[in-house]
mmCIF file of C-alpha atoms in Angstrom:
data_model
loop_
_atom_site.group_PDB
_atom_site.id
_atom_site.type_symbol
_atom_site.label_atom_id
_atom_site.label_comp_id
_atom_site.label_asym_id
_atom_site.label_seq_id
_atom_site.Cartn_x
_atom_site.Cartn_y
_atom_site.Cartn_z
ATOM 1 C CA MET A 1 249.678 423.591 209.614
ATOM 2 C CA GLU A 2 250.642 420.276 207.994
ATOM 3 C CA LYS A 3 251.800 421.989 204.795
ATOM 4 C CA GLU A 4 253.994 424.360 206.780
ATOM 5 C CA LYS A 5 255.743 421.429 208.460
ATOM 6 C CA GLU A 6 256.306 419.716 205.105
ATOM 7 C CA LEU A 7 257.650 422.952 203.645
ATOM 8 C CA GLU A 8 260.049 423.378 206.567
ATOM 9 C CA LEU A 9 261.257 419.780 206.187
ATOM 10 C CA LYS A 10 261.884 420.321 202.478
ATOM 11 C CA LYS A 11 263.802 423.522 203.224
ATOM 12 C CA LEU A 12 265.945 421.639 205.734
ATOM 13 C CA GLU A 13 266.648 418.890 203.189
ATOM 14 C CA ILE A 14 267.676 421.486 200.611
ATOM 15 C CA GLU A 15 270.015 423.194 203.069
ATOM 16 C CA LYS A 16 271.485 419.849 204.075
ATOM 17 C CA ALA A 17 272.131 418.942 200.421
ATOM 18 C CA LYS A 18 273.751 422.341 199.810
ATOM 19 C CA VAL A 19 276.069 421.797 202.769
ATOM 20 C CA TYR A 20 277.036 418.365 201.414
ATOM 21 C CA GLU A 21 277.684 419.913 198.013
ATOM 22 C CA GLY A 22 279.976 422.542 199.537
ATOM 23 C CA ILE A 23 281.882 419.939 201.523
ATOM 24 C CA LEU A 24 282.251 417.764 198.430
ATOM 25 C CA ARG A 25 283.499 420.674 196.337
ATOM 26 C CA THR A 26 286.076 421.583 198.985
ATOM 27 C CA LEU A 27 287.263 417.989 199.295
ATOM 28 C CA VAL A 28 287.580 417.592 195.525
ATOM 29 C CA PHE A 29 289.758 420.676 195.155
ATOM 30 C CA THR A 30 291.846 419.750 198.194
ATOM 31 C CA ILE A 31 292.492 416.163 197.148
ATOM 32 C CA LEU A 32 293.222 417.037 193.523
ATOM 33 C CA THR A 33 295.648 419.769 194.599
ATOM 34 C CA LEU A 34 297.319 417.434 197.066
ATOM 35 C CA GLY A 35 297.552 414.707 194.416
ATOM 36 C CA ALA A 36 299.101 417.108 191.931
ATOM 37 C CA GLY A 37 301.656 418.251 194.505
ATOM 38 C CA ILE A 38 302.611 414.716 195.481
ATOM 39 C CA GLY A 39 302.724 413.728 191.818
ATOM 40 C CA THR A 40 305.098 416.568 191.039
ATOM 41 C CA VAL A 41 307.392 415.613 193.922
ATOM 42 C CA LEU A 42 307.405 411.952 192.878
ATOM 43 C CA TYR A 43 308.026 412.889 189.277
ATOM 44 C CA ARG A 44 311.004 415.069 190.250
ATOM 45 C CA LEU A 45 312.453 412.470 192.626
ATOM 46 C CA TYR A 46 312.133 409.490 190.333
ATOM 47 C CA SER A 47 312.667 410.978 186.918
ATOM 48 C CA SER A 48 314.164 407.949 185.233
ATOM 49 C CA LYS A 49 312.755 406.802 181.904
ATOM 50 C CA GLU A 50 311.328 403.547 183.281
ATOM 51 C CA LEU A 51 309.491 405.155 186.177
ATOM 52 C CA ASP A 52 308.114 408.146 184.254
ATOM 53 C CA SER A 53 305.401 406.180 182.513
ATOM 54 C CA LEU A 54 304.562 404.234 185.681
ATOM 55 C CA ILE A 55 304.190 407.354 187.825
ATOM 56 C CA ILE A 56 302.172 409.167 185.175
ATOM 57 C CA SER A 57 299.842 406.188 184.685
ATOM 58 C CA ILE A 58 299.287 405.771 188.440
ATOM 59 C CA LEU A 59 298.553 409.471 188.944
ATOM 60 C CA SER A 60 296.302 409.601 185.881
ATOM 61 C CA THR A 61 294.335 406.602 187.126
ATOM 62 C CA PHE A 62 293.955 408.214 190.552
ATOM 63 C CA VAL A 63 292.715 411.486 189.066
ATOM 64 C CA ILE A 64 290.256 409.755 186.711
ATOM 65 C CA VAL A 65 288.781 407.499 189.407
ATOM 66 C CA PHE A 66 288.500 410.334 191.908
ATOM 67 C CA SER A 67 286.924 412.679 189.352
ATOM 68 C CA ILE A 68 284.329 410.105 188.306
ATOM 69 C CA THR A 69 283.453 409.380 191.944
ATOM 70 C CA ALA A 70 283.136 413.084 192.740
ATOM 71 C CA LEU A 71 280.944 413.631 189.677
ATOM 72 C CA TRP A 72 278.704 410.726 190.684
ATOM 73 C CA ILE A 73 278.258 412.134 194.198
ATOM 74 C CA TYR A 74 277.631 415.621 192.799
ATOM 75 C CA LEU A 75 274.916 414.304 190.473
ATOM 76 C CA ARG A 76 273.262 412.408 193.324
ATOM 77 C CA ILE A 77 273.131 415.605 195.383
ATOM 78 C CA HIS A 78 271.501 417.459 192.498
ATOM 79 C CA LYS A 79 269.016 414.611 192.050
ATOM 80 C CA ILE A 80 268.049 414.995 195.714
ATOM 81 C CA LEU A 81 267.629 418.746 195.225
ATOM 82 C CA LYS A 82 265.376 418.231 192.197
ATOM 83 C CA GLU A 83 263.208 415.704 194.044
ATOM 84 C CA VAL A 84 262.639 418.152 196.889
#
């Protein structure tokens, strides 16, 4: 009886982690797509030589920081799944 309860709790933890993973994946794609769209609009609006490098560096920094954060969260979710 005790083992069945532990097994059910582990199954619930796995399902919870899978839901978090799906939400994270959706958010990553949404935010990166939104960032690319806004970046394109800004690039087209302010396409002077001085602002090109500034806009590209800001958008690149945003994408790198967001990608590293998303990867870190993704790896933590998989660590939880392996522990269970």
